[in-house]
Coordinates of C-alpha atoms in Angstrom, one line a residue:
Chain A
X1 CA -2.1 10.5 -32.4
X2 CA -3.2 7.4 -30.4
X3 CA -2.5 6.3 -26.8
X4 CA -3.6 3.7 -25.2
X5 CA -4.8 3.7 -21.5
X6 CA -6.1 0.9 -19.2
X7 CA -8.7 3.2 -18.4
X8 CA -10.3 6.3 -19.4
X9 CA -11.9 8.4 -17.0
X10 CA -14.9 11.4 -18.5
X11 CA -15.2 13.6 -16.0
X12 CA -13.3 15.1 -12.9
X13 CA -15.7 15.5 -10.5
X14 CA -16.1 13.4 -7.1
X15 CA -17.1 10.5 -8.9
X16 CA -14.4 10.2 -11.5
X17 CA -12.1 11.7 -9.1
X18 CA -12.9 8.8 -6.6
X19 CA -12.3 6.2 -9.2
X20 CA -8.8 7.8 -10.7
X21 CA -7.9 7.4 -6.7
X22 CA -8.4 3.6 -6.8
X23 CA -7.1 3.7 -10.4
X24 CA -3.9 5.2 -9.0
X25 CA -3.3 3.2 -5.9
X26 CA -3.5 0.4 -8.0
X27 CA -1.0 1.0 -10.4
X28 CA -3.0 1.3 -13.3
X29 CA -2.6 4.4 -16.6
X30 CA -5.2 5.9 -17.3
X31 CA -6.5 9.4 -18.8
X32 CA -8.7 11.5 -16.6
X33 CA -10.3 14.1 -18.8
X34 CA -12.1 17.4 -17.4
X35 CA -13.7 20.2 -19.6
X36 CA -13.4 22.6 -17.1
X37 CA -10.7 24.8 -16.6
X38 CA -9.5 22.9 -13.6
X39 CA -11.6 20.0 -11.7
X40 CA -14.5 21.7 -9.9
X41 CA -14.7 24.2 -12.2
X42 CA -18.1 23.3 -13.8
X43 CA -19.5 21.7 -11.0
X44 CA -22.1 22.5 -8.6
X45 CA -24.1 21.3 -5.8
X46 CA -26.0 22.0 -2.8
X47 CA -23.4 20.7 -1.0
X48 CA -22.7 17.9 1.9
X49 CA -20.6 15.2 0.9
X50 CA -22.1 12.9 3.5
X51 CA -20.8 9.1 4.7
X52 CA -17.4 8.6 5.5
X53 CA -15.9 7.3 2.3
X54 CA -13.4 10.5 2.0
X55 CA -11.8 8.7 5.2
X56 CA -11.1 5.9 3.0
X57 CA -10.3 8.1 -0.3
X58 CA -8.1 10.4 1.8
X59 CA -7.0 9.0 5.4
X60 CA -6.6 11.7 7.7
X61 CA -8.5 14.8 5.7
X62 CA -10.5 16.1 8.6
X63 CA -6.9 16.9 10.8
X64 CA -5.5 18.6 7.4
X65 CA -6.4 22.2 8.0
X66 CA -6.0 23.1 4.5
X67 CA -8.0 20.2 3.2
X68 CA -10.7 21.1 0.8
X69 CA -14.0 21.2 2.8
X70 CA -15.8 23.9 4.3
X71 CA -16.9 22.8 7.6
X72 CA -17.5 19.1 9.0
X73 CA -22.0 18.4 10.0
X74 CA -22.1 19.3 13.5
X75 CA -25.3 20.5 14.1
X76 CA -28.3 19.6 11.8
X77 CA -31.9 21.0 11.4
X78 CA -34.9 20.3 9.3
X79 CA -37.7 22.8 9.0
X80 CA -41.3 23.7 8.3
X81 CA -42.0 26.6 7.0
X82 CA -45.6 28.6 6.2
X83 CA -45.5 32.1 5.4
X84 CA -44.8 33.5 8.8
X85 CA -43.6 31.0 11.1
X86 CA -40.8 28.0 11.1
X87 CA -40.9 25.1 13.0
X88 CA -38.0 22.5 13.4
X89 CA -36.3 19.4 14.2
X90 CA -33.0 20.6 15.6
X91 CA -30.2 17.8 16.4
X92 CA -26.4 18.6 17.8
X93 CA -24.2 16.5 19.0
X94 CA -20.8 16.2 20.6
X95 CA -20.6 12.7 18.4
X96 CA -20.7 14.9 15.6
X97 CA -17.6 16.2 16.3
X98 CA -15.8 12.3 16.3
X99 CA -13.7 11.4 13.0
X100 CA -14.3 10.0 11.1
X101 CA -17.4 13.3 10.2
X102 CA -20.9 12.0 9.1
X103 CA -20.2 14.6 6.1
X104 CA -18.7 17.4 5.1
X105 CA -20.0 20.7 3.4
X106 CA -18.1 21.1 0.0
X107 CA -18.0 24.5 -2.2
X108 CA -16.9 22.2 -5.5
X109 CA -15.0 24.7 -7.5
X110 CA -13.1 24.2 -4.1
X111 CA -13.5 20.9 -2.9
X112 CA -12.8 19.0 -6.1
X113 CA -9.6 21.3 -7.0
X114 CA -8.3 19.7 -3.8
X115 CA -9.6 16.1 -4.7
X116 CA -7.7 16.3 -8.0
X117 CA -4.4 17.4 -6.3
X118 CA -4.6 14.2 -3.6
X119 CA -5.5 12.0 -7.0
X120 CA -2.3 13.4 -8.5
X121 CA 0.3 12.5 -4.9
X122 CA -1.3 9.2 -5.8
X123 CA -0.6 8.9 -9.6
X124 CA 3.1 10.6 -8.3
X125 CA 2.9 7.5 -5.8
X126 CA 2.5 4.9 -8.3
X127 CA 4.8 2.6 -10.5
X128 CA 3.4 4.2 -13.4
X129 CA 3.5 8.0 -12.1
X130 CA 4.4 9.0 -15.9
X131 CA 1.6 7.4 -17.6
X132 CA -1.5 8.7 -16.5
X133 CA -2.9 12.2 -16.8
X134 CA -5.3 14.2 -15.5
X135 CA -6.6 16.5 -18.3
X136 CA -8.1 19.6 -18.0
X137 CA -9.6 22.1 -20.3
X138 CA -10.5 19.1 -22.8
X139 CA -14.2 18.4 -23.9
X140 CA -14.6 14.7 -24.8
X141 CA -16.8 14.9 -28.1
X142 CA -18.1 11.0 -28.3
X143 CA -17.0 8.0 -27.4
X144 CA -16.1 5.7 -30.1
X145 CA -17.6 1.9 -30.4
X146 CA -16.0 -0.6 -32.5
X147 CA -18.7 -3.5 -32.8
X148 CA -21.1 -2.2 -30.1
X149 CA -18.0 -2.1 -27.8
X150 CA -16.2 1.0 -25.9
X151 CA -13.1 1.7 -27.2
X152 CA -12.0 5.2 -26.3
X153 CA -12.9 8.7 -26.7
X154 CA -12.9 11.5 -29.4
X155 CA -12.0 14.9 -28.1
X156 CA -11.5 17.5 -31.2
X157 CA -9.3 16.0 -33.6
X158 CA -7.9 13.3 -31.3
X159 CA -8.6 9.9 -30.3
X160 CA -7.9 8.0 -27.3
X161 CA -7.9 4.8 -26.6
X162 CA -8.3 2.2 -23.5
X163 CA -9.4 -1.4 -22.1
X164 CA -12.8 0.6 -20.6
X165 CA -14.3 4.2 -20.3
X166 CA -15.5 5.3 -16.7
X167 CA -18.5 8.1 -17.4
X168 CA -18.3 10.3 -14.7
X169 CA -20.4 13.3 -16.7
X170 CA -22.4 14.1 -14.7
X171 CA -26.1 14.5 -14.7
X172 CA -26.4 15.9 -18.0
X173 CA -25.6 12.8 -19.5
X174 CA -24.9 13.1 -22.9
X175 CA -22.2 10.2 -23.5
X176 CA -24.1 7.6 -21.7
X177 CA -26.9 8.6 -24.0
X178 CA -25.0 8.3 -26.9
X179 CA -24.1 5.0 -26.0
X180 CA -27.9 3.7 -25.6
X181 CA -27.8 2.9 -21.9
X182 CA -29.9 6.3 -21.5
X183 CA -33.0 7.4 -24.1
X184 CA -31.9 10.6 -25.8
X185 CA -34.6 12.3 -24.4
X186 CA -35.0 12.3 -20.5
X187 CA -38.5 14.4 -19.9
X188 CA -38.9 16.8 -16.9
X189 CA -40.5 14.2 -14.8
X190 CA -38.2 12.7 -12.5
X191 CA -35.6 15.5 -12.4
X192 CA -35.5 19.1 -10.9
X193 CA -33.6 21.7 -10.9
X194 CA -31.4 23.9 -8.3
X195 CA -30.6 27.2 -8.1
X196 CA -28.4 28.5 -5.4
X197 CA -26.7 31.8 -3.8
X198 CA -23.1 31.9 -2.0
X199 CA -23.8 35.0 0.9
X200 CA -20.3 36.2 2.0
X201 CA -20.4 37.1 5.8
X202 CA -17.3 37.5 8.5
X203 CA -15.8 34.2 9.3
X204 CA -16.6 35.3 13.0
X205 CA -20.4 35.9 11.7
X206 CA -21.0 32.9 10.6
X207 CA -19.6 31.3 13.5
X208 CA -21.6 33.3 16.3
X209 CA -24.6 33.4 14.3
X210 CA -24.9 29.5 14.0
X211 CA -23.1 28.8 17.1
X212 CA -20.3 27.0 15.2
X213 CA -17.5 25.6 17.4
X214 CA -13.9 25.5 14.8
X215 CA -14.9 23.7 11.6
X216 CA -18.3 22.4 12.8
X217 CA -20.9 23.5 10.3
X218 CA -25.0 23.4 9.9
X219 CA -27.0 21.7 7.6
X220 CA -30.9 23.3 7.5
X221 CA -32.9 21.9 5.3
X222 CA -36.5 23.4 4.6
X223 CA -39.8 22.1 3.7
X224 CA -42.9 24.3 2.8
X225 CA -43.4 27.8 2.2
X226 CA -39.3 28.2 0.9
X227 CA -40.6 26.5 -2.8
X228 CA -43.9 28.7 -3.2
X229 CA -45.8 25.7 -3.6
X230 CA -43.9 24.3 -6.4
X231 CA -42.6 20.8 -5.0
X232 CA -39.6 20.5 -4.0
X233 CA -37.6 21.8 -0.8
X234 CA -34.6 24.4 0.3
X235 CA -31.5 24.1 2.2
X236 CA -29.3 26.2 3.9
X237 CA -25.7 25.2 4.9
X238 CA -22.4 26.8 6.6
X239 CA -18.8 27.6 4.5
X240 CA -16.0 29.2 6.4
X241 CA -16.8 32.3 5.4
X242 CA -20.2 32.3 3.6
X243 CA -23.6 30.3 3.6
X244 CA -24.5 28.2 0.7
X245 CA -28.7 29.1 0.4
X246 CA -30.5 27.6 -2.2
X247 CA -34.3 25.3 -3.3
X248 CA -34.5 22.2 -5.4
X249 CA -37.7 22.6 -7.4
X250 CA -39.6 19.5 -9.5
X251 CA -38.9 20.6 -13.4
X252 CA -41.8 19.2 -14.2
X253 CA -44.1 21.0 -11.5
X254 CA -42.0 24.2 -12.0
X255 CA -42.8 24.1 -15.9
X256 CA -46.7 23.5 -15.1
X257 CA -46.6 26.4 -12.5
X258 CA -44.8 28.7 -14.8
X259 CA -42.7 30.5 -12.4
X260 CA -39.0 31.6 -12.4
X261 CA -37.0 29.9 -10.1
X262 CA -35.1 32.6 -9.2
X263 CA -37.9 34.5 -7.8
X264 CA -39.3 31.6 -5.4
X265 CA -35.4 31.7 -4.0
X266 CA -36.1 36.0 -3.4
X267 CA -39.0 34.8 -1.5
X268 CA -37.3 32.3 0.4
X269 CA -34.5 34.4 1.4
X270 CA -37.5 37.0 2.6
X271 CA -38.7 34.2 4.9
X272 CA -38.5 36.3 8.4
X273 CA -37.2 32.8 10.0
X274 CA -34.8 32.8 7.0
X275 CA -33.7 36.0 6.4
X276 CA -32.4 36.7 10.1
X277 CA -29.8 34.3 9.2
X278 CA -28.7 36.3 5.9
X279 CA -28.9 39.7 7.2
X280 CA -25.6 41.8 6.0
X281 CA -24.1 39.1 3.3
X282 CA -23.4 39.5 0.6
X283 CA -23.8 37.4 -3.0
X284 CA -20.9 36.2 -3.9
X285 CA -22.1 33.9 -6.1
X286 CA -25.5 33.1 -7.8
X287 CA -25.5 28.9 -9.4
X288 CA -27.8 26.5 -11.0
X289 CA -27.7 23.2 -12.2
X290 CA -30.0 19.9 -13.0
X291 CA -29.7 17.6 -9.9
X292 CA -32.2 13.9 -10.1
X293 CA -34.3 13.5 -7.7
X294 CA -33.9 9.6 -6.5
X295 CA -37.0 8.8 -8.6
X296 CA -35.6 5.4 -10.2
X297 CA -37.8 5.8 -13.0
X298 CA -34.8 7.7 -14.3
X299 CA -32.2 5.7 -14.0
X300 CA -30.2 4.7 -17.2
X301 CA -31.7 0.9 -18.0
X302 CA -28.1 -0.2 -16.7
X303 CA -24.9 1.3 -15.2
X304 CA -22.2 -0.7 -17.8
X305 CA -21.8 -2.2 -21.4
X306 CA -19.0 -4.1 -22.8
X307 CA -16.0 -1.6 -22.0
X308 CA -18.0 1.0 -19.8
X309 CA -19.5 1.6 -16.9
X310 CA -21.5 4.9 -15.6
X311 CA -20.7 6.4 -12.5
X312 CA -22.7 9.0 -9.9
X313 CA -25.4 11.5 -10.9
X314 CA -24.7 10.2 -15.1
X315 CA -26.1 7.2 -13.6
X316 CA -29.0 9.6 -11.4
X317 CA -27.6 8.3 -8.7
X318 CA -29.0 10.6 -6.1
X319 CA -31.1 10.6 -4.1
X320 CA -33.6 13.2 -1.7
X321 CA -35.4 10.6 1.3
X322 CA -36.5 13.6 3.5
X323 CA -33.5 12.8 5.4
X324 CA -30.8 14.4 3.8
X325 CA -29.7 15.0 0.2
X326 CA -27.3 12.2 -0.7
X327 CA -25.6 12.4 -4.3
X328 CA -22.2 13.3 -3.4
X329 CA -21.3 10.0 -1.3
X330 CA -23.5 7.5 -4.1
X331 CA -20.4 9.5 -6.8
X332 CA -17.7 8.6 -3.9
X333 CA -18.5 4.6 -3.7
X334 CA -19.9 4.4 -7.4
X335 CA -16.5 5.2 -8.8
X336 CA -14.6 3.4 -6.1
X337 CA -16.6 0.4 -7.0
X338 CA -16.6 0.9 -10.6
X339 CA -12.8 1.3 -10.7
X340 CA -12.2 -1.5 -8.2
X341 CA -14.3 -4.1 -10.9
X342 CA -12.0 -2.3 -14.0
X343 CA -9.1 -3.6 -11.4
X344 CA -10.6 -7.1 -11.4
X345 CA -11.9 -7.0 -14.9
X346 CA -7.7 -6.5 -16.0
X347 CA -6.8 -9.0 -13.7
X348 CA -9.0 -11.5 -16.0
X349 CA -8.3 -9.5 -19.0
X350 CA -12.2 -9.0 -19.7
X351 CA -14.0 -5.9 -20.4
X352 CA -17.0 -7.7 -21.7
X353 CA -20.1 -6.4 -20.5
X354 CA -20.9 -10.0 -18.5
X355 CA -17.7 -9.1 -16.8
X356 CA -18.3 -5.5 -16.6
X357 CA -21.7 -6.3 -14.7
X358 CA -19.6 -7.1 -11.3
X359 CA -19.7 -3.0 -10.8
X360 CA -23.5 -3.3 -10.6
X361 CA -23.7 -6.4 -8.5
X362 CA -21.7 -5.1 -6.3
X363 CA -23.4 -1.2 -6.6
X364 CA -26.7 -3.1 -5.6
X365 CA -24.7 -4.6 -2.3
X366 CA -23.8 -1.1 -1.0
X367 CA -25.7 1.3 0.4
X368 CA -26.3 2.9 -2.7
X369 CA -28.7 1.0 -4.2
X370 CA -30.1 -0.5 -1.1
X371 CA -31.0 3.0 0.0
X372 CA -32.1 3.8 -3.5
X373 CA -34.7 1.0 -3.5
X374 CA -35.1 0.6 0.1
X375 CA -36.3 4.7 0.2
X376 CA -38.4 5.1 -3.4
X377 CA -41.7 5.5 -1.3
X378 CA -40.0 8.6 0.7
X379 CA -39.0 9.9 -2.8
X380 CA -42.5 9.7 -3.7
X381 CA -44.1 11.1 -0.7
X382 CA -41.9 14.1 -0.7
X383 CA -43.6 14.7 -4.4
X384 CA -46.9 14.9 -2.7
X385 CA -48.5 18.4 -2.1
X386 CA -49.5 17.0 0.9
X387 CA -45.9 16.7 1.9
X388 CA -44.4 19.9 0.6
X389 CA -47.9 22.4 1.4
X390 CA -50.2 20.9 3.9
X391 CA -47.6 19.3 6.6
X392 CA -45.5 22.3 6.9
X393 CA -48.7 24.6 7.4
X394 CA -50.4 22.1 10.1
X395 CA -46.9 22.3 11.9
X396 CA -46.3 25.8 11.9
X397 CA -50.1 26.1 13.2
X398 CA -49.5 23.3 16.2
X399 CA -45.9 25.4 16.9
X400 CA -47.9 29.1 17.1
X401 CA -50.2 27.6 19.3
X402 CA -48.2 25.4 21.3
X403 CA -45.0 28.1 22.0
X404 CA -47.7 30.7 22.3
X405 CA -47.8 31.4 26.0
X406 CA -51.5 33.6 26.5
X407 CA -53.4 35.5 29.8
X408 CA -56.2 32.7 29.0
X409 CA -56.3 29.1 30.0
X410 CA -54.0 27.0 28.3
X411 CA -54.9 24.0 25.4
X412 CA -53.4 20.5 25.8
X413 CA -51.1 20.0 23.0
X414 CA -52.7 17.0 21.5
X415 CA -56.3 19.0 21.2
X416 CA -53.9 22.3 19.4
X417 CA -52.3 19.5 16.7
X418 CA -55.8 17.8 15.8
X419 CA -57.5 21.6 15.9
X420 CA -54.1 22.3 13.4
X421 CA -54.6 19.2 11.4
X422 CA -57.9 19.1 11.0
X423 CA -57.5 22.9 9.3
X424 CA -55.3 21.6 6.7
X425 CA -55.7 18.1 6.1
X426 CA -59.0 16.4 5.7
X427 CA -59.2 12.7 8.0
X428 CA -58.5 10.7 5.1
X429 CA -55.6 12.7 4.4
X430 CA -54.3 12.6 7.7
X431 CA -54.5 8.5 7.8
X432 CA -53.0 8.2 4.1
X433 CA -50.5 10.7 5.2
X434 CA -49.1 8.8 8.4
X435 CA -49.7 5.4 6.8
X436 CA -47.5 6.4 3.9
X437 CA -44.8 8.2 6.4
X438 CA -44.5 5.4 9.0
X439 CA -44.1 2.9 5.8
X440 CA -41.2 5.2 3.4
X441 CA -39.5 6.8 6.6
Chain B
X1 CA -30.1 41.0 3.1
X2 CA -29.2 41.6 -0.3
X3 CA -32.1 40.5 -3.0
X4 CA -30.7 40.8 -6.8
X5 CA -32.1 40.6 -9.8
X6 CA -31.4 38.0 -12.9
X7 CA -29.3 40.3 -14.3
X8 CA -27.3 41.4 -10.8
X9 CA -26.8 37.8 -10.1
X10 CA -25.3 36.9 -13.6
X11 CA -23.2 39.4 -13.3
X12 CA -21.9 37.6 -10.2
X13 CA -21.0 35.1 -12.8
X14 CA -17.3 33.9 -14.5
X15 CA -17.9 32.8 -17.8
X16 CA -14.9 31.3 -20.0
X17 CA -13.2 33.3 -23.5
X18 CA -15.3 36.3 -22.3
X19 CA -12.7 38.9 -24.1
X20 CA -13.5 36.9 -27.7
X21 CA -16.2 39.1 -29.2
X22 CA -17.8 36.0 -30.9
X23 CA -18.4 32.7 -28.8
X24 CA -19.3 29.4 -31.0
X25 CA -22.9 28.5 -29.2
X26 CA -23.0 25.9 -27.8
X27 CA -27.2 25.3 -27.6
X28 CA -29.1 25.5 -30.4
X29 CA -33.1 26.2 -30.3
X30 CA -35.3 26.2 -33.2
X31 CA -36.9 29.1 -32.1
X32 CA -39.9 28.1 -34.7
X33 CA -41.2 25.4 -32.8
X34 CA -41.5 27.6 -29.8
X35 CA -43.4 30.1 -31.4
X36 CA -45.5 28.1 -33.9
X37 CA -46.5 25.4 -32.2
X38 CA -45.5 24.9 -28.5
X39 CA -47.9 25.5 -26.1
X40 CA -46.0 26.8 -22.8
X41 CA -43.0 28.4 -24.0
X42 CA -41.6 26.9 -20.5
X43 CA -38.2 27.9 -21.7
X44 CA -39.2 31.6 -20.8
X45 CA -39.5 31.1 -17.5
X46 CA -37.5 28.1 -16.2
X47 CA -34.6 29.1 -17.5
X48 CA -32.0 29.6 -14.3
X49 CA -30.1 32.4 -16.5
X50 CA -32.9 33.6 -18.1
X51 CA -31.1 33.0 -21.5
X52 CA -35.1 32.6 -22.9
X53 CA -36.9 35.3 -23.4
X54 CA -40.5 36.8 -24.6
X55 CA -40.6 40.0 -26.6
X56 CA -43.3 42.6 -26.8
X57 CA -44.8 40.3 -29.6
X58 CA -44.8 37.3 -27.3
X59 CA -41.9 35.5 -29.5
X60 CA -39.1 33.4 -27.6
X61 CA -35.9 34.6 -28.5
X62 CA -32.7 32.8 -27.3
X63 CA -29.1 34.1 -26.5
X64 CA -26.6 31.6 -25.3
X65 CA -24.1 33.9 -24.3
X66 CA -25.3 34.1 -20.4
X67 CA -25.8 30.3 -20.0
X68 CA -24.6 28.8 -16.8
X69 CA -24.5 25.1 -18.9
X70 CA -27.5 24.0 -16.1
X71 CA -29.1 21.7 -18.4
X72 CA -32.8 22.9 -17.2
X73 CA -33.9 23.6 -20.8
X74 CA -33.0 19.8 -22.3
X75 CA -35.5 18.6 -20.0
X76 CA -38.2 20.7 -19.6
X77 CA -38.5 21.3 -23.7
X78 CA -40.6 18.2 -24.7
X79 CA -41.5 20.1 -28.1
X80 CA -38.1 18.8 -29.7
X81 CA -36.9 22.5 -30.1
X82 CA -33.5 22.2 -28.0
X83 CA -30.3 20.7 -29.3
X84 CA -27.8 20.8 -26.2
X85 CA -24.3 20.3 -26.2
X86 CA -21.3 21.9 -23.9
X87 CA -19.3 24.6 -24.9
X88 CA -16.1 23.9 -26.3
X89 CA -13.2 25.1 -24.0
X90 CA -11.3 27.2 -26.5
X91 CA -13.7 28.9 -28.4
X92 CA -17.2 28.5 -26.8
X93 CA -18.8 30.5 -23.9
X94 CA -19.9 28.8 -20.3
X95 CA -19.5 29.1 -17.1
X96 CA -16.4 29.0 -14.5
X97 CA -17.4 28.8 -11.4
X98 CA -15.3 30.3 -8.6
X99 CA -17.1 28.5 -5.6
X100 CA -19.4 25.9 -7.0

């Protein structure tokens, strides 16, 4: 059997779902094609969809009580841990609470599900509402080249054909591998891997416990003590009715440490600073998955060919600056903007990859790539043990003595930090440290 | 707080064709690189579903059947041992998750 499509989609998550959205608004058939059982079903993430592109994707979500988030960021934190203590950065806002939301908190099984129904109004919406699909339940096998160009896909016995293939595969990127824009080997170094828990707890738990206003949620992200000394960090966010708890850990540092990753997340979760915020959940659900780390050194050598172009976390675009884990909203504007230059590409009936290459021009004009470049020095320095171990433990010394309130006469604050620093960081440390911090921050 | 074990926590876990008594695999792992010449074995331990494991004799044996479809073990095997693909929707194994 053979159909042909303007565009093929692989992959249903945000960023192929965000691209079918353009694709449909603009009138164009295409073939969306998911493995999973439905879209969402094989996906995973940490999650905050941050940015306000789902404004754009879907006007008027965050009034839609039975849209598909969890809770909208309304109050943020970022902590160090050691073994006893926890010191933080703690930021809420009433702005927070202003549409359109800074970012959402996504459960994907969830959040995509809903995506894919708002993609499919659209397809309904359009002037060619019975010729394109969203496909579930189908694994693409390879995508066929005729003459070093894209063709279609393969999936079982049948073949598919159309103008240009999106790859929206995700991270474990076996398509744009096959293709050559990716080595088919990517080693440990510049990717890590998640593991995280889903704790059930009352919906009136959650929101007394974290103070939670409605829909407005916490993000708490952790640095220190919660990855054992394997580099990386933890974060903790609010569902509904549940908290998503869970580490990132560096494969490569994890491999050379040889331990399980699903022990360091036991001693997380034992954290006394930690575990007061879990006490009485239960697991509802226990996930993993690859997830980049922003290290460029990564990145496929180029994000299109002649009839493709590689979209979100397939193209390791993700990124962790310290500031927030961003992967979610780089998928969003990836596949708007790479089904935006398929739009353009049609209009000038070329799907050469000199046509092709207007998705990365205009990738490297967003905030994706300018954020990706513009931050690789935080990347780096939140590799660095000094980072992930010694930081956290001068902080947490500084906060004991600082918010420690004794019948003896009381230390200025600046002689407790340098008496704190000076325990855990050598001088040269110190000056590299803030030198590099001031510069990547 | 509730702390579980590997095996409590996979059995949190949806996986797909779980009535079919035999699953196509969907990983392959030459199991003789890992116990002739690798020097780590990393598979043992970073495994998120703990799908790797060590017997008494210290030999890696692999079982595919409680793999979440991560991807941890493509990367962090540089001895070549680990042929990774996804599980076919009708007659291989994998995860569905019910939260994500």
């Amino acid at each position: 059997m053979e159909e042909r499509f303007d565009c093929i989609v692989v992959g249903g998550g945000i960023a192929g779902l965000s691209a079918a959205m353009v694709l449909a608004r603009a009138n164009k058939r295409f073939l969306l094609i998911e493995r999973g059982e439905f879209c969402g079903a094989k996906n995973v993430s940490g999650g905050v969809l941050w940015g306000s592109d789902l404004e754009r994707l879907v006007p008027g979500y965050s009034t839609d009580a039975d849209a598909g988030f969890e809770r909208f960021v309304g109050h943020r934190r970022l902590t160090f841990l050691d073994d006893q203590s926890s010191f933080s950065l703690d930021f809420k806002s009433g702005h927070f609470h202003e549409t359109p939301f800074s970012g959402v908190i996504v459960l994907r099984a969830r959040f995509d599900e809903w995506l894919a129904t708002k993609v499919q109004e659209a397809i309904d919406a359009s002037s060619v509402a019975d010729e394109s699909f969203l496909a579930t339940n189908v694994l693409v096998d390879r995508v066929i080249q005729e003459d070093g160009r894209v063709t279609g896909i393969q999936a079982g016995e049948e073949q598919f054909f159309a103008d240009c293939v999106i790859l929206a595969e995700g991270v474990n990127n076996l398509l744009t591998r096959q293709v050559g824009l990716q080595p088919d080997y990517v080693p440990a170094d510049h990717v890590a891997v998640g593991v995280k828990e889903v704790i059930g707890l009352d919906r009136t738990v959650v929101e007394e416990r974290f103070q939670l206003d409605g829909l407005a949620g916490m993000t708490n992200e952790f640095v220190g003590y919660a990855t054992a000394g394997v580099e990386g960090g933890g974060f903790l966010y609010t569902n509904r009715e549940s908290v998503s708890i869970g580490l990132v850990l560096g494969m490569k540092d994890l491999r050379e440490k040889r331990v399980k990753p699903y022990d360091i997340l036991n001693d997380f979760k034992s954290h006394p600073a930690v575990a007061d915020t879990l006490r009485g959940g239960e697991v509802l659900e226990y996930s993993a998955h690859v997830v980049s780390t922003g290290d460029m050194g990564s990145m496929p050598k180029q994000l299109y060919g002649d009839g493709v172009l590689v979209v979100g976390e397939a193209g390791h675009l993700l990124m962790n600056s310290g500031r927030a884990i961003q992967g979610m909203d780089y998928a969003m504007r990836s596949g708007i903007l790479a089904a935006e230059t398929v739009v353009e590409a049609a209009a000038d009936v070329d799907f050469s990859s000199s046509s092709l290459r207007r998705y990365e021009q205009a990738l490297e004009a967003s905030f994706v790539m300018k954020d990706l470049k513009g931050f690789q020095d935080a990347v780096h320095l939140l590799h660095d043990p000094i980072m992930y171990e010694k930081m956290p433990a001068v902080l947490c010394d500084f906060g004991r003595s600082f918010f420690t309130v004794e019948s003896e006469p009381t230390e200025k604050a600046i002689k407790s930090f340098r008496k704190a620093a000076k325990k855990h960081l050598t001088t040269w440390e110190l000056v590299r440290l803030s030198a590099k911090a001031a510069k990547s921050l | 707080m509730e702390l579980l074990s590997i095996a409590e926590r996979l059995g949190k876990v949806a996986y797909r064709n779980q009535g079919r008594s035999e699953a196509r695999a969907h990983i392959e792992v030459d199991t003789d690189i890992c116990n002739a010449t690798c020097p780590h074995k990393c598979t043992t331990y970073v495994c998120p579903a703990n799908c790797y494991t060590l017997d008494e004799a210290g030999k890696v044996h692999f079982q595919f059947e409680d793999c979440i479809e991560c991807g941890t073990c493509m990367y962090a095997c540089d001895q070549g041992a680990v042929t990774w693909r996804y599980p076919d929707p009708e007659v291989g194994r994998g995860v569905n998750w019910s939260l994500g």
